[in-house]
Amino acid sequence: MRKATKLGFFLVCIAAVATALWLALLRGGILRQRERIAALTSLAARLTLERVPLRFSILAREGGMVRVKIKLYDLDGRMVREAEADLPGTELFFDFLVSPLGAAAAEGDLGRSLAGTWLAFPRVVFTDRLPANAGFDIGPTDTEGLPLVFGSASLSAGERAAIRAVYRGALADFGLAPAPSSDLRGGEVGSPGTRGPKDLGGVFGSAVHEVAGLARFEPGLVYKVVCRLKGGIEILED
Amino acid sequence: MSERLAAWKPLLYALADGASFLFTTASGLLVLLALVLVAAATAVAGALRERRLLAEAAGRPCKPAEAFGVALARLGSLALSFATRLSLLAGLALALVATIAAADSLRRLDEYVANRERIAELTATVRNLERRRRVADVSVLASSGGRFVAEFTYYAGDGTRIPQAQRVELRGRELYVDAVVCSFAYSEIASGRESNLALPYRAFSDEVPAAEGESLALLDELGVPRMYRLPDAELYGIAPGKFAARLQDVAAFLRDEAAARAAGVVRSLQGVAVHRPARPGERFTIWVEATGGITIKDDRVF
């Protein structure tokens, strides 16, 4: 009888410990979710209606080549990269990957509330004569994989993680990087099939460009690429 | 009153154009000079003939020196006659200048009124067009060996599918759909709104440069994008005939920046190429947004 009582007590203890562990894990998961929700919400609030990640100027057009100077800017407006490139062709294309921030939140009210917020990641500059896969890279990242144009001194770790997750998801969607292992609800962007509710819209590329014979970028003038929160990208004279 | 004025306008314009041509262009001044020379030559010839007849009647020949003197005298007489009529000529010149100025002012007024009407019609046309529009459904039919085949099914302005689909085969693994986006600014017209119209016109890939891409068959026989041809019943604020005329203007804006800027309602023109990976079986829809250029949306089963 005493043996049975001991065994029962032992089993109850094990059940209690297991329950406590499960509750601790659940609490940890909920805490991580809350952190992610807070990061995404504050990130959405931080992103302004429009921002300028890139400015450029045509240095020369001669012999069927375009020489262009490009400067990248972070969220604080600081220049983070400067480069010059000689590209064959007449029309310059500035290619971005555009991804919904809501994709990082998966289903639920948060996902829906972020549905109108899009992040545009610079990817490559190419021309009408130079295909995109041979273009000039304008998507540098820091050591943690965060695109430099989304750097900011005031970003929290959660916000940086959210941006990284959206960026990695966009790359994976385009087959430019392996799909992240964990799913969206765990805090990472997953494969296209698990990428949040469909009505959030999917990742797509958008290359803004001049049109030969219609609208040409004038050498010597500075142009800025304006990325709007709703996903629109436009080139304007600075 | 305006009808009477309108009846006189052709005469006024013809007079002003004639005077303007004669006094302000090199050809006109040459014509004037030629007329003066002809008149002087006629007058001198008449005087010489008269003197020759008089000499013959007197039974003597008309000597060259005498003829030269007669010609000079006639030319001098003409110059004197011109000088005595200077006030009349100045008056005539003033009248011509006034005619040219009046005609020019009337023309500018006509142009201003016509431009206002045209801008109002263009504004109404763009407002009719600026609804979000489904342009094409794209299906990736096959993708292998570094190539893919995509089928474009286009939509008319009333939302119906156009039966003839277009197949595009390209090397690569991402399909780019390129469009000209025309941004209209209404700030100088009325409410300060902005609107974009987009014309998708070619497809290329991540391996095929844009210049070697495939043209998209989105224009009808008049060069107007099919998705912008609206049924008369859907139009508001503009007569169908005027809409059709202005629609061709708008279509021209998408091909000609000079025409676009001259119309006074276009803020900018640029290209936007949206793209997606071309995976077999993938289907998506290309939309022209009212305010955001073109976008790609996944096809959904409802």
XYZ file of C-alpha atoms in Angstrom:
540
model
C 0.000 0.000 0.000
C 2.818 2.301 0.950
C 4.541 1.352 -2.269
C 1.434 2.263 -4.231
C 1.175 5.581 -2.396
C 4.806 6.321 -3.079
C 4.360 5.444 -6.741
C 1.276 7.634 -6.944
C 3.079 10.471 -5.243
C 6.013 10.002 -7.587
C 3.750 10.054 -10.612
C 1.969 13.164 -9.350
C 5.351 14.831 -8.849
C 6.436 13.908 -12.353
C 3.141 15.198 -13.745
C 3.555 18.400 -11.762
C 7.110 18.901 -12.983
C 6.072 18.129 -16.576
C 3.169 20.571 -16.284
C 5.459 23.195 -14.805
C 7.973 22.661 -17.608
C 5.240 22.804 -20.221
C 3.840 25.982 -18.677
C 7.324 27.491 -18.585
C 7.881 26.633 -22.240
C 4.446 27.990 -23.154
C 5.144 31.146 -21.183
C 8.496 31.494 -22.962
C 6.746 31.066 -26.314
C 4.084 33.576 -25.381
C 6.743 36.010 -24.182
C 8.636 35.610 -27.477
C 5.401 36.126 -29.372
C 4.656 39.243 -27.347
C 8.144 40.559 -28.004
C 7.658 39.906 -31.717
C 4.245 41.548 -31.745
C 5.693 44.546 -29.918
C 8.653 44.665 -32.333
C 6.466 44.462 -35.428
C 4.010 47.005 -34.099
C 6.723 49.476 -33.154
C 8.492 48.845 -36.463
C 5.325 49.581 -38.405
C 4.878 52.764 -36.372
C 8.522 53.741 -36.888
C 8.533 53.350 -40.663
C 7.561 56.644 -42.175
C 5.086 56.938 -45.014
C 7.936 57.288 -47.434
C 11.676 56.958 -47.128
C 14.720 57.284 -49.338
C 17.104 54.317 -49.187
C 18.998 55.279 -52.332
C 20.180 58.321 -54.247
C 22.039 58.246 -57.531
C 23.510 60.449 -60.177
C 24.460 59.688 -63.756
C 28.121 60.611 -64.171
C 28.348 59.942 -67.904
C 26.655 58.317 -70.837
C 28.960 57.421 -73.675
C 29.641 54.577 -76.034
C 26.506 52.714 -75.010
C 27.606 52.723 -71.350
C 26.133 54.438 -68.318
C 28.372 55.462 -65.428
C 26.342 55.872 -62.278
C 27.162 56.847 -58.697
C 24.946 55.270 -56.071
C 24.598 56.074 -52.367
C 22.602 53.962 -49.915
C 21.023 55.434 -46.769
C 19.788 53.805 -43.575
C 16.580 54.526 -41.688
C 18.270 57.437 -39.907
C 19.214 59.020 -43.228
C 22.939 58.271 -42.805
C 24.857 57.227 -45.906
C 25.938 53.624 -45.411
C 27.450 52.703 -48.775
C 28.750 54.564 -51.810
C 29.653 52.989 -55.124
C 30.201 53.732 -58.784
C 29.385 51.379 -61.614
C 29.867 51.281 -65.375
C 26.953 49.459 -66.944
C 26.252 48.707 -70.608
C 22.919 50.035 -71.862
C 20.749 53.128 -71.908
C 17.949 52.490 -69.383
C 18.847 52.099 -65.701
C 16.720 49.742 -63.578
C 16.755 49.847 -59.748
C 15.431 46.527 -58.585
C 13.846 45.973 -55.147
C 12.290 43.027 -53.385
C 9.022 44.196 -51.887
C 7.627 42.187 -48.999
C 4.657 42.712 -46.702
C 5.606 43.304 -43.095
C 2.418 41.474 -42.208
C 3.974 38.268 -43.548
C 6.168 38.151 -40.463
C 3.128 38.181 -38.231
C 1.223 35.332 -39.849
C -2.508 35.138 -39.199
C -4.514 37.121 -36.737
C -5.275 40.734 -35.966
C -1.637 41.812 -36.033
C -1.117 40.356 -39.495
C -4.189 42.145 -40.732
C -3.221 45.424 -39.086
C 0.181 45.284 -40.814
C -1.287 44.280 -44.167
C -0.750 47.724 -45.698
C 2.882 47.989 -44.604
C 5.519 46.892 -47.099
C 9.288 46.786 -46.865
C 11.351 47.417 -50.004
C 14.833 45.893 -50.031
C 17.298 47.150 -52.677
C 18.586 44.209 -54.668
C 20.397 45.037 -57.893
C 20.925 47.712 -60.552
C 20.726 46.526 -64.132
C 19.989 48.011 -67.552
C 18.070 47.321 -70.707
C 21.203 45.588 -72.059
C 22.409 43.975 -68.854
C 20.137 41.279 -67.399
C 19.207 41.404 -63.732
C 21.231 38.336 -62.823
C 24.386 40.108 -63.987
C 23.478 43.425 -62.383
C 25.298 45.518 -59.795
C 24.509 44.497 -56.219
C 22.861 47.198 -54.091
C 21.679 44.942 -51.276
C 24.534 44.834 -48.748
C 23.784 43.469 -45.294
C 25.529 43.703 -41.954
C 27.153 40.723 -40.265
C 23.807 39.616 -38.863
C 22.137 39.662 -42.277
C 20.216 42.907 -41.757
C 20.072 45.025 -44.940
C 22.165 48.142 -44.348
C 19.351 50.411 -45.555
C 17.249 49.200 -42.634
C 19.888 49.938 -40.036
C 19.141 52.457 -37.324
C 20.726 53.314 -34.011
C 17.332 53.289 -32.353
C 16.157 49.885 -33.601
C 15.513 47.357 -30.865
C 16.790 43.793 -31.161
C 13.226 42.634 -31.803
C 12.743 45.132 -34.605
C 16.014 44.094 -36.210
C 14.969 40.457 -35.972
C 11.611 41.245 -37.573
C 13.261 43.020 -40.506
C 15.800 40.203 -40.915
C 12.976 37.689 -40.910
C 11.023 39.528 -43.608
C 14.177 39.948 -45.683
C 15.191 36.297 -45.389
C 11.652 35.261 -46.267
C 11.693 37.458 -49.364
C 15.041 36.017 -50.475
C 13.789 32.497 -49.864
C 10.617 33.201 -51.828
C 12.754 34.201 -54.801
C 15.032 31.215 -54.351
C 17.943 33.493 -53.484
C 18.501 31.959 -50.057
C 17.502 28.750 -48.300
C 14.110 28.880 -46.645
C 14.364 29.681 -42.925
C 13.860 26.601 -40.806
C 11.253 27.768 -38.325
C 7.814 28.869 -39.331
C 6.287 32.328 -39.226
C 4.451 31.947 -36.010
C 7.656 30.995 -34.306
C 9.009 34.315 -35.350
C 10.665 33.615 -38.696
C 9.430 33.933 -42.209
C 8.748 30.579 -43.769
C 8.356 29.219 -47.231
C 5.765 30.766 -49.522
C 3.286 28.100 -48.580
C 3.370 29.101 -44.936
C 3.744 32.797 -45.506
C 0.799 34.156 -43.557
C -2.716 34.700 -44.748
C -3.098 35.079 -48.488
C -4.867 38.405 -48.236
C -1.667 39.989 -46.958
C -0.276 39.687 -50.472
C 2.993 38.027 -51.464
C 6.535 39.068 -52.040
C 7.248 40.525 -55.447
C 10.041 42.351 -57.204
C 9.738 45.885 -58.456
C 12.326 47.502 -60.707
C 11.844 51.217 -61.287
C 13.592 52.565 -64.339
C 13.996 55.277 -66.895
C 12.409 54.778 -70.285
C 14.656 55.514 -73.251
C 13.065 58.106 -75.491
C 10.509 59.038 -72.855
C 12.042 59.861 -69.529
C 15.829 59.930 -69.217
C 17.909 60.627 -66.156
C 20.026 63.682 -66.853
C 23.757 63.467 -66.140
C 24.749 65.694 -63.236
C 21.356 65.716 -61.538
C 20.760 63.794 -58.320
C 17.785 61.480 -58.170
C 16.281 59.734 -55.176
C 14.393 56.472 -55.011
C 11.368 56.938 -52.780
C 9.893 53.813 -51.177
C 6.388 54.208 -49.900
C 4.949 52.320 -46.973
C 2.238 50.862 -49.212
C 4.794 49.251 -51.530
C 5.051 51.891 -54.227
C 8.521 52.871 -55.425
C 9.194 56.030 -57.387
C 12.224 57.879 -58.725
C 12.163 61.642 -58.226
C 14.678 64.397 -58.841
C 16.254 65.271 -55.486
C -21.668 89.087 -80.032
C -19.286 86.137 -79.804
C -20.889 84.650 -82.937
C -20.271 87.889 -84.845
C -16.714 87.928 -83.606
C -16.319 84.313 -84.620
C -17.496 85.182 -88.139
C -14.782 87.854 -88.434
C -12.045 85.747 -86.965
C -10.980 83.978 -90.203
C -10.600 87.329 -91.991
C -8.739 88.846 -89.037
C -6.452 85.843 -88.749
C -5.767 85.828 -92.508
C -4.922 89.540 -92.456
C -2.730 89.158 -89.384
C -0.999 86.102 -90.805
C -0.384 87.896 -94.118
C 1.011 91.013 -92.435
C 3.032 88.955 -90.048
C 4.480 86.949 -92.911
C 5.347 90.047 -94.966
C 6.960 92.081 -92.201
C 8.457 89.556 -89.839
C 9.882 86.780 -91.984
C 12.838 86.797 -94.359
C 10.705 85.362 -97.152
C 8.026 88.005 -96.537
C 10.578 90.819 -96.600
C 12.000 89.402 -99.833
C 8.496 89.365 -101.325
C 8.011 92.988 -100.203
C 11.354 94.008 -101.661
C 10.472 92.250 -104.893
C 7.142 94.106 -105.017
C 8.863 97.473 -104.447
C 11.431 96.673 -107.134
C 8.732 95.627 -109.584
C 6.767 98.818 -108.842
C 9.898 100.960 -109.270
C 10.882 99.135 -112.462
C 7.358 99.563 -113.874
C 7.355 103.268 -113.035
C 10.840 103.809 -114.543
C 9.927 101.774 -117.629
C 6.760 103.874 -118.090
C 8.740 107.127 -117.742
C 11.382 105.927 -120.209
C 8.749 104.837 -122.742
C 7.056 108.195 -122.453
C 10.389 110.050 -122.939
C 11.263 107.841 -125.932
C 7.904 108.575 -127.558
C 8.425 112.308 -126.961
C 11.933 112.109 -128.451
C 10.636 110.216 -131.472
C 7.882 112.821 -131.918
C 10.563 115.506 -131.803
C 12.574 113.586 -134.401
C 15.566 112.908 -132.242
C 16.869 109.827 -130.475
C 16.616 109.376 -126.719
C 20.211 109.431 -125.510
C 21.383 107.069 -122.737
C 22.348 109.946 -120.467
C 18.915 111.444 -120.956
C 17.287 108.076 -120.230
C 19.438 107.696 -117.116
C 18.375 111.138 -115.947
C 14.710 110.319 -116.573
C 15.066 107.070 -114.614
C 16.762 108.849 -111.723
C 14.123 111.579 -111.749
C 11.359 108.973 -111.691
C 13.002 107.110 -108.822
C 13.456 110.380 -106.943
C 9.844 111.232 -107.555
C 8.834 107.845 -106.195
C 10.991 108.371 -103.100
C 9.480 111.814 -102.555
C 6.006 110.418 -102.993
C 6.879 107.716 -100.442
C 8.199 110.375 -98.032
C 5.075 112.519 -98.316
C 2.945 109.477 -97.505
C 5.036 108.442 -94.512
C 2.301 109.381 -92.043
C -0.201 107.302 -94.018
C 2.240 104.404 -94.152
C 2.968 104.735 -90.430
C -0.771 104.633 -89.781
C -1.077 101.558 -91.959
C 1.817 99.928 -90.120
C 0.204 100.733 -86.790
C -3.084 99.280 -88.002
C -1.295 96.130 -89.101
C 0.519 95.827 -85.779
C -2.788 96.297 -83.970
C -4.381 93.659 -86.199
C -1.564 91.217 -85.498
C -1.778 91.908 -81.753
C -5.563 91.519 -81.724
C -5.378 88.283 -83.686
C -2.634 86.983 -81.419
C -4.631 87.846 -78.294
C -7.745 86.211 -79.699
C -5.766 83.132 -80.619
C -4.268 82.907 -77.121
C -7.715 83.334 -75.637
C -9.042 80.582 -77.906
C -6.099 78.366 -76.939
C -6.640 79.087 -73.244
C -10.320 78.192 -73.494
C -9.548 75.109 -75.580
C -6.819 74.023 -73.145
C -9.162 74.468 -70.196
C -11.739 72.315 -71.934
C -9.074 69.782 -72.858
C -7.667 69.660 -69.341
C -11.187 69.260 -67.938
C -11.827 66.429 -70.386
C -8.453 64.831 -69.639
C -9.143 65.093 -65.940
C -12.527 63.448 -66.397
C -10.930 60.802 -68.602
C -8.200 60.007 -66.069
C -10.757 59.898 -63.258
C -12.746 57.389 -65.253
C -9.598 55.330 -65.775
C -8.051 55.554 -62.353
C -10.033 52.714 -60.867
C -8.023 49.642 -59.952
C -7.899 47.435 -63.016
C -7.110 43.831 -63.689
C -4.764 43.779 -66.666
C -3.801 40.169 -67.173
C -3.734 36.742 -65.627
C -0.357 35.073 -65.955
C 0.121 31.311 -65.831
C 3.543 29.733 -65.858
C 2.870 26.743 -68.085
C 6.289 25.154 -67.995
C 9.733 25.734 -66.620
C 12.682 23.510 -67.390
C 16.201 23.629 -68.733
C 16.614 27.246 -67.688
C 13.607 28.378 -69.730
C 9.971 29.015 -68.925
C 6.726 29.546 -70.819
C 4.149 31.973 -69.464
C 0.676 32.627 -70.824
C -0.877 36.093 -70.560
C -4.666 36.415 -70.685
C -5.709 40.050 -70.968
C -8.795 41.848 -69.706
C -10.906 44.463 -71.451
C -12.052 47.653 -69.731
C -15.381 46.102 -68.766
C -13.592 43.324 -66.876
C -14.213 40.592 -69.428
C -11.406 38.318 -70.558
C -10.078 38.782 -74.059
C -10.158 35.317 -75.654
C -6.785 35.451 -77.415
C -4.051 34.617 -74.919
C -0.393 35.436 -75.533
C 2.397 32.992 -74.824
C 5.839 34.215 -73.926
C 8.865 31.943 -73.762
C 11.977 33.259 -72.099
C 15.305 32.073 -70.785
C 15.726 32.475 -67.021
C 13.766 31.854 -63.831
C 12.098 35.169 -63.010
C 9.407 36.792 -65.148
C 9.521 40.598 -65.350
C 6.463 42.507 -66.594
C 7.491 46.018 -67.564
C 5.189 49.034 -67.700
C 5.321 52.758 -68.346
C 3.720 54.586 -65.443
C 2.366 58.064 -66.046
C 1.768 60.117 -62.924
C -0.895 62.787 -63.290
C -0.827 65.752 -60.928
C -4.049 67.626 -60.403
C -2.587 70.283 -58.137
C -2.859 72.971 -60.765
C -6.349 71.898 -61.698
C -8.447 71.306 -58.673
C -8.115 69.127 -55.650
C -4.375 68.445 -55.445
C -4.858 64.713 -55.951
C -2.464 62.491 -57.761
C -3.154 59.533 -59.952
C -1.151 57.015 -61.932
C -1.943 55.203 -65.132
C 0.201 52.320 -66.217
C 0.722 50.603 -69.527
C 2.392 47.194 -69.341
C 4.269 46.773 -72.605
C 6.942 44.095 -72.437
C 8.073 40.968 -70.638
C 11.637 39.955 -69.974
C 13.504 37.849 -67.446
C 16.426 37.837 -65.068
C 18.550 36.405 -67.899
C 17.013 38.181 -70.894
C 17.757 41.912 -70.941
C 14.769 44.228 -71.188
C 15.794 45.380 -74.660
C 15.491 41.786 -75.890
C 12.171 41.136 -74.149
C 8.834 40.225 -75.712
C 6.229 42.913 -76.465
C 2.879 42.463 -74.778
C -0.170 42.690 -77.038
C -2.133 45.091 -74.864
C -2.924 47.800 -77.397
C -5.960 47.759 -79.643
C -5.944 48.779 -83.303
C -5.989 52.494 -82.337
C -3.024 52.178 -80.011
C -5.156 52.414 -76.879
C -4.575 49.953 -74.000
C -7.415 47.446 -74.047
C -8.081 47.693 -70.317
C -8.759 51.423 -70.642
C -11.522 51.024 -73.246
C -14.586 51.457 -71.063
C -18.214 50.756 -71.944
C -20.221 53.973 -72.421
C -22.478 53.059 -69.513
C -19.535 53.166 -67.086
C -18.431 56.676 -68.017
C -19.205 59.617 -65.806
C -18.544 63.318 -66.232
C -17.619 63.086 -69.906
C -19.375 62.258 -73.174
C -18.350 58.955 -74.796
C -17.046 60.703 -77.930
C -14.850 63.056 -75.948
C -13.691 60.207 -73.744
C -12.595 58.263 -76.825
C -10.684 61.288 -78.153
C -8.997 62.059 -74.850
C -8.240 58.375 -74.315
C -6.063 58.500 -77.403
C -4.310 61.557 -75.920
C -3.696 59.643 -72.704
C -2.391 56.658 -74.661
C -0.078 59.064 -76.502
C 1.210 60.384 -73.151
C 2.346 56.877 -72.327
C 4.430 56.851 -75.491
C 5.549 60.466 -75.766
C 6.833 62.456 -72.816
C 6.835 65.743 -74.730
C 3.127 65.382 -75.473
C 2.528 64.419 -71.871
C 4.271 67.475 -70.470
C 2.669 69.769 -73.045
C -0.748 68.680 -71.825
C 0.064 70.203 -68.440
C -1.364 67.469 -66.249
C 1.497 64.986 -66.199
C 3.940 65.054 -63.297
C 6.305 62.276 -64.229
C 6.833 59.299 -66.472
C 8.884 56.292 -65.515
C 9.064 52.575 -65.988
C 8.238 49.931 -63.418
C 8.961 46.240 -63.986
C 7.308 43.930 -61.471
C 8.573 40.382 -61.268
C 8.068 36.998 -59.690
C 9.850 33.670 -59.857
C 8.479 31.639 -62.775
C 7.662 28.327 -61.122
C 5.671 25.763 -63.080
C 1.982 25.973 -62.259
C 2.312 29.395 -60.633
C -0.545 31.753 -61.443
C -0.761 35.402 -60.617
C -2.608 38.496 -61.703
C -1.217 41.816 -62.805
C -3.159 44.841 -61.628
C -2.893 48.493 -62.501
C -3.504 50.286 -59.226
C -5.313 53.609 -58.986
C -2.421 55.192 -57.129
C 0.435 52.733 -57.100
C 1.509 51.761 -60.584
C 1.347 48.044 -61.249
C 1.320 45.182 -58.779
C 1.324 41.395 -58.835
C -1.170 39.532 -56.729
C -1.481 35.810 -56.205
C -4.417 34.089 -57.859
C -6.737 32.885 -55.178
C -9.365 30.217 -55.197
C -12.415 31.622 -53.485
